[in-house]
Short mmCIF file of C-alpha atoms and ligand atoms in Angstrom, two decimals:
data_model
loop_
_atom_site.label_atom_id
_atom_site.label_comp_id
_atom_site.label_asym_id
_atom_site.label_seq_id
_atom_site.Cartn_x
_atom_site.Cartn_y
_atom_site.Cartn_z
CA UNK A 715 16.51 -25.00 1.12
CA UNK A 716 13.05 -26.37 0.63
CA UNK A 717 12.78 -24.53 -2.67
CA UNK A 718 16.06 -25.83 -4.02
CA UNK A 719 15.19 -29.39 -3.01
CA UNK A 720 11.92 -29.06 -4.85
CA UNK A 721 13.85 -27.73 -7.81
CA UNK A 722 16.29 -30.66 -7.75
CA UNK A 723 13.60 -33.29 -7.44
CA UNK A 724 11.38 -31.76 -10.11
CA UNK A 725 14.27 -31.41 -12.54
CA UNK A 726 15.23 -35.05 -11.88
CA UNK A 727 11.66 -35.97 -12.59
CA UNK A 728 11.79 -33.93 -15.79
CA UNK A 729 15.07 -35.59 -16.83
CA UNK A 730 13.70 -39.06 -16.28
CA UNK A 731 10.62 -38.20 -18.31
CA UNK A 732 12.85 -36.86 -21.06
CA UNK A 733 15.11 -39.91 -21.07
CA UNK A 734 12.27 -42.40 -21.05
CA UNK A 735 12.23 -44.56 -24.17
CA UNK A 736 9.41 -43.97 -26.60
CA UNK A 737 7.80 -46.80 -28.52
CA UNK A 738 9.82 -45.66 -31.56
CA UNK A 739 13.09 -45.85 -29.60
CA UNK A 740 12.01 -49.28 -28.42
CA UNK A 741 11.30 -50.39 -32.00
CA UNK A 742 14.72 -49.20 -33.20
CA UNK A 743 16.50 -50.93 -30.29
CA UNK A 744 14.53 -54.13 -30.84
CA UNK A 745 15.27 -54.16 -34.58
CA UNK A 746 18.98 -53.58 -33.88
CA UNK A 747 19.02 -56.45 -31.36
CA UNK A 748 17.48 -58.83 -33.89
CA UNK A 749 19.05 -57.62 -37.15
CA UNK A 750 22.54 -56.88 -35.88
CA UNK A 751 22.97 -59.84 -33.56
CA UNK A 752 26.43 -61.22 -34.30
CA UNK A 753 25.32 -64.77 -33.53
CA UNK A 754 21.86 -64.44 -35.16
CA UNK A 755 20.72 -67.15 -32.75
CA UNK A 756 17.56 -66.65 -30.74
CA UNK A 757 15.60 -68.74 -28.28
CA UNK A 758 12.62 -70.18 -30.09
CA UNK A 759 9.53 -71.34 -28.27
CA UNK A 760 6.84 -73.60 -29.72
CA UNK A 761 4.09 -75.71 -28.17
CA UNK A 762 3.92 -79.52 -28.22
CA UNK A 763 0.83 -80.90 -29.98
CA UNK A 764 -2.17 -81.84 -27.81
CA UNK A 765 -1.72 -85.51 -28.64
CA UNK A 766 2.01 -85.65 -27.89
CA UNK A 767 2.83 -88.75 -25.84
CA UNK A 768 4.98 -87.23 -23.10
CA UNK A 769 4.55 -83.40 -23.13
CA UNK A 770 1.09 -82.58 -24.57
CA UNK A 771 0.41 -78.80 -24.86
CA UNK A 772 3.62 -78.01 -22.99
CA UNK A 773 5.85 -75.13 -24.06
CA UNK A 774 9.24 -76.00 -25.55
CA UNK A 775 12.17 -73.58 -25.87
CA UNK A 776 15.53 -74.10 -27.53
CA UNK A 777 18.02 -72.05 -29.52
CA UNK A 778 17.37 -71.52 -33.21
CA UNK A 779 19.39 -69.98 -36.04
CA UNK A 780 17.74 -67.13 -37.93
CA UNK A 781 18.83 -64.44 -40.38
CA UNK A 782 17.24 -61.05 -40.85
CA UNK A 783 16.91 -60.91 -44.64
CA UNK A 784 13.80 -58.72 -45.08
CA UNK A 785 13.41 -54.99 -44.52
CA UNK A 786 10.11 -55.55 -42.64
CA UNK A 787 11.74 -57.62 -39.92
CA UNK A 788 10.43 -61.01 -41.08
CA UNK A 789 13.15 -63.60 -40.51
CA UNK A 790 14.60 -66.37 -42.63
CA UNK A 791 14.79 -69.85 -41.08
CA UNK A 792 16.15 -73.15 -42.29
CA UNK A 793 13.35 -75.55 -41.49
CA UNK A 794 14.51 -79.10 -40.74
CA UNK A 795 11.42 -81.35 -40.50
CA UNK A 796 13.34 -83.62 -38.13
CA UNK A 797 13.65 -80.97 -35.40
CA UNK A 798 11.31 -80.71 -32.40
CA UNK A 799 10.46 -77.10 -33.20
CA UNK A 800 9.58 -78.00 -36.78
CA UNK A 801 7.34 -80.84 -35.61
CA UNK A 802 5.53 -78.53 -33.19
CA UNK A 803 5.13 -75.83 -35.85
CA UNK A 804 3.72 -78.28 -38.40
CA UNK A 805 1.23 -79.60 -35.83
CA UNK A 806 0.00 -76.09 -34.99
CA UNK A 807 -2.91 -74.90 -37.17
CA UNK A 808 -1.45 -71.42 -37.20
CA UNK A 809 2.19 -72.64 -37.54
CA UNK A 810 2.81 -70.66 -34.37
CA UNK A 811 6.24 -69.89 -32.91
CA UNK A 812 7.93 -67.24 -30.82
CA UNK A 813 11.54 -66.11 -31.06
CA UNK A 814 13.33 -64.16 -28.37
CA UNK A 815 16.58 -62.22 -28.82
CA UNK A 816 18.51 -60.49 -26.04
CA UNK A 817 21.58 -58.31 -25.71
CA UNK A 818 25.05 -59.80 -26.08
CA UNK A 819 25.39 -59.63 -22.27
CA UNK A 820 21.89 -60.54 -21.07
CA UNK A 821 20.99 -58.82 -17.79
CA UNK A 822 17.89 -57.46 -16.07
CA UNK A 823 18.81 -53.94 -17.19
CA UNK A 824 19.54 -54.92 -20.82
CA UNK A 825 17.00 -54.93 -23.64
CA UNK A 826 15.38 -58.10 -24.98
CA UNK A 827 12.55 -58.72 -27.36
CA UNK A 828 10.12 -61.55 -27.97
CA UNK A 829 8.58 -61.89 -31.44
CA UNK A 830 5.36 -63.89 -31.54
CA UNK A 831 4.27 -65.00 -34.98
CA UNK A 832 4.04 -67.83 -37.47
CA UNK A 833 6.16 -69.74 -39.95
CA UNK A 834 5.62 -70.20 -43.69
CA UNK A 835 7.49 -73.25 -44.96
CA UNK A 836 8.49 -73.47 -48.64
CA UNK A 837 8.42 -77.18 -49.29
CA UNK A 838 8.71 -76.34 -53.00
CA UNK A 839 12.09 -74.59 -53.18
CA UNK A 840 11.39 -73.06 -56.57
CA UNK A 841 8.64 -70.96 -54.95
CA UNK A 842 10.97 -69.17 -52.49
CA UNK A 843 10.98 -65.47 -53.47
CA UNK A 844 14.55 -64.20 -54.13
CA UNK A 845 15.87 -67.63 -53.32
CA UNK A 846 19.56 -66.99 -54.18
CA UNK A 847 19.63 -63.75 -52.22
CA UNK A 848 17.95 -65.43 -49.26
CA UNK A 849 20.52 -68.22 -49.32
CA UNK A 850 23.51 -65.81 -49.45
CA UNK A 851 21.98 -63.67 -46.71
CA UNK A 852 21.49 -66.72 -44.48
CA UNK A 853 24.94 -68.17 -45.17
CA UNK A 854 26.59 -64.81 -44.40
CA UNK A 855 25.18 -65.24 -40.86
CA UNK A 856 25.54 -69.00 -40.56
CA UNK A 857 28.37 -70.36 -42.73
CA UNK A 858 28.12 -73.77 -41.00
CA UNK A 859 24.60 -74.19 -42.43
CA UNK A 860 26.14 -74.89 -45.86
CA UNK A 861 26.06 -78.58 -44.89
CA UNK A 862 22.27 -78.74 -44.57
CA UNK A 863 20.89 -76.55 -47.35
CA UNK A 864 17.62 -77.34 -49.17
CA UNK A 865 17.91 -79.44 -52.33
CA UNK A 866 21.37 -80.71 -51.47
CA UNK A 867 21.33 -84.45 -52.07
CA UNK A 868 24.46 -84.88 -49.93
CA UNK A 869 23.06 -82.91 -46.99
CA UNK A 870 22.76 -84.63 -43.63
CA UNK A 871 19.05 -83.75 -43.31
CA UNK A 872 16.10 -82.67 -45.44
CA UNK A 873 15.74 -78.90 -45.13
CA UNK A 874 13.41 -76.20 -46.44
CA UNK A 875 13.60 -72.42 -46.52
CA UNK A 876 11.02 -70.83 -44.25
CA UNK A 877 9.94 -67.35 -43.22
CA UNK A 878 8.98 -66.27 -39.72
CA UNK A 879 6.50 -63.36 -39.73
CA UNK A 880 6.20 -61.55 -36.41
CA UNK A 881 2.61 -60.73 -35.50
CA UNK A 882 3.16 -59.32 -32.00
CA UNK A 883 6.31 -57.79 -30.57
CA UNK A 884 6.89 -57.72 -26.80
CA UNK A 885 9.84 -55.62 -25.66
CA UNK A 886 11.54 -55.20 -22.29
CA UNK A 887 14.04 -52.34 -22.55
CA UNK A 888 15.52 -52.84 -19.08
CA UNK A 889 14.29 -51.41 -15.79
CA UNK A 890 10.87 -49.89 -16.27
CA UNK A 891 11.63 -46.47 -14.76
CA UNK A 892 13.62 -45.47 -17.85
CA UNK A 893 12.87 -48.10 -20.41
CA UNK A 894 9.96 -49.12 -22.54
CA UNK A 895 8.23 -52.33 -21.47
CA UNK A 896 5.28 -53.67 -23.41
CA UNK A 897 3.97 -54.38 -26.89
CA UNK A 898 5.42 -52.49 -29.86
CA UNK A 899 2.74 -52.12 -32.57
CA UNK A 900 3.70 -54.31 -35.53
CA UNK A 901 3.71 -51.43 -38.07
CA UNK A 902 6.18 -49.48 -35.93
CA UNK A 903 8.45 -52.52 -35.57
CA UNK A 904 8.26 -53.31 -39.29
CA UNK A 905 8.96 -49.69 -40.21
CA UNK A 906 11.88 -49.20 -37.79
CA UNK A 907 15.19 -48.61 -39.53
CA UNK A 908 17.03 -51.88 -39.98
CA UNK A 909 20.63 -51.73 -38.83
CA UNK A 910 22.99 -50.26 -41.47
CA UNK A 911 25.55 -52.80 -40.30
CA UNK A 912 23.37 -55.62 -41.56
CA UNK A 913 23.19 -54.37 -45.13
CA UNK A 914 26.95 -53.68 -45.13
CA UNK A 915 27.56 -57.31 -44.25
CA UNK A 916 25.39 -58.45 -47.14
CA UNK A 917 22.50 -59.11 -44.81
CA UNK A 918 19.29 -57.54 -46.05
CA UNK A 919 17.97 -58.70 -49.35
CA UNK A 920 15.63 -55.84 -50.19
CA UNK A 921 16.55 -52.21 -50.78
CA UNK A 922 14.93 -49.46 -48.78
C1 NAG B 755 0.18 -66.66 -40.33
O1 NAG B 755 -0.71 -65.68 -39.81
C2 NAG B 755 -1.35 -64.89 -40.79
C3 NAG B 755 -2.23 -63.89 -40.08
O2 NAG B 755 -1.48 -63.15 -39.18
C4 NAG B 755 -2.18 -65.76 -41.70
O3 NAG B 755 -2.73 -64.97 -42.72
C5 NAG B 755 -1.30 -66.84 -42.30
O4 NAG B 755 -2.10 -67.74 -43.02
C6 NAG B 755 -0.58 -67.61 -41.21
N1 NAG B 755 0.34 -68.53 -41.85
C7 NAG B 755 0.34 -69.82 -41.59
C8 NAG B 755 1.40 -70.62 -42.29
O5 NAG B 755 -0.45 -70.33 -40.82
C1 NAG B 756 7.10 -76.41 -57.62
O1 NAG B 756 6.60 -75.21 -58.19
C2 NAG B 756 6.84 -75.10 -59.59
C3 NAG B 756 6.42 -73.72 -60.03
O2 NAG B 756 5.09 -73.44 -59.69
C4 NAG B 756 6.05 -76.21 -60.29
O3 NAG B 756 6.31 -76.16 -61.68
C5 NAG B 756 6.51 -77.58 -59.75
O4 NAG B 756 5.73 -78.58 -60.30
C6 NAG B 756 6.40 -77.60 -58.24
N1 NAG B 756 7.02 -78.82 -57.75
C7 NAG B 756 6.37 -79.66 -56.96
C8 NAG B 756 7.13 -80.87 -56.51
O5 NAG B 756 5.22 -79.45 -56.58
C1 NAG B 757 7.72 -59.17 -45.06
O1 NAG B 757 8.33 -59.12 -46.31
C2 NAG B 757 8.41 -60.38 -46.96
C3 NAG B 757 9.22 -60.20 -48.24
O2 NAG B 757 8.77 -59.13 -48.98
C4 NAG B 757 6.98 -60.86 -47.25
O3 NAG B 757 7.02 -62.10 -47.90
C5 NAG B 757 6.27 -61.02 -45.91
O4 NAG B 757 4.94 -61.41 -46.11
C6 NAG B 757 6.29 -59.71 -45.14
N1 NAG B 757 5.82 -59.99 -43.79
C7 NAG B 757 4.78 -59.38 -43.26
C8 NAG B 757 4.40 -59.82 -41.88
O5 NAG B 757 4.17 -58.50 -43.83
C1 NAG B 758 26.25 -53.83 -35.09
O1 NAG B 758 27.16 -54.76 -34.51
C2 NAG B 758 28.51 -54.40 -34.67
C3 NAG B 758 29.36 -55.57 -34.17
O2 NAG B 758 28.95 -55.99 -32.91
C4 NAG B 758 28.76 -53.10 -33.92
O3 NAG B 758 30.12 -52.74 -34.06
C5 NAG B 758 27.87 -52.01 -34.50
O4 NAG B 758 28.03 -50.82 -33.78
C6 NAG B 758 26.40 -52.44 -34.47
N1 NAG B 758 25.59 -51.48 -35.21
C7 NAG B 758 24.52 -50.92 -34.69
C8 NAG B 758 23.76 -49.98 -35.57
O5 NAG B 758 24.15 -51.16 -33.56
#
């Protein structure tokens, strides 16, 4: 009896070790969450400037459209200078921002990822690499954005193409007994296979 109990508990232990997510699993899950999100809307966080009148140095979070249009996991944004996030980013020396994406049904046991990085804004539209491909990739995800595209004189707001480059990737796979929780090294995240679904839907711009 004692022996078989030991056997059961040690094989359970073995199973849970076997089923534990590796950092590579975590990277693939995180990339799928971000790249294959049907809404392609994340929660962005930025920080108010130090000299802001009502919320100096306070964090600010609100939803933000993105599109995964690069094989390395950098994200395409439409940067509207009028928005609070854009103001905070422009006031940050490092153009810092963080973007979090979670599962379709967010729950404690479901994966979510937070990308911490910075934003490059192309105020000169002619300098956007692969501009037409970027625009089609973004519009495939966000058809409603056709009303506020850069260089559209009839658009409701001034807009610029921008790129968000993740610098750190923090992943919570679910409950920590089975799932990976912690930082995913950037090279592993950038090298993780992007979702095939994304390229089928005309998502990714680059070939790999
Ligand atoms: C973003 O961060 C990288 C270093 O990780 C830096 O080289 C680059 O200049 C930063 N970009 C902006 C717009 O601050
Ligand atoms: C935008 O970049 C192009 C190509 O370098 C340059 O010819 C043009 O003068 C720039 N436009 C502005 C407004 O700076
Ligand atoms: C990702 O790829 C894009 C397009 O090739 C490039 O502009 C960007 O700098 C890359 N990002 C990082 C963080 O290496
Ligand atoms: C991507 O999303 C679609 C639609 O939600 C889903 O059917 C498909 O299985 C997903 N692909 C991957 C690789 O997760």
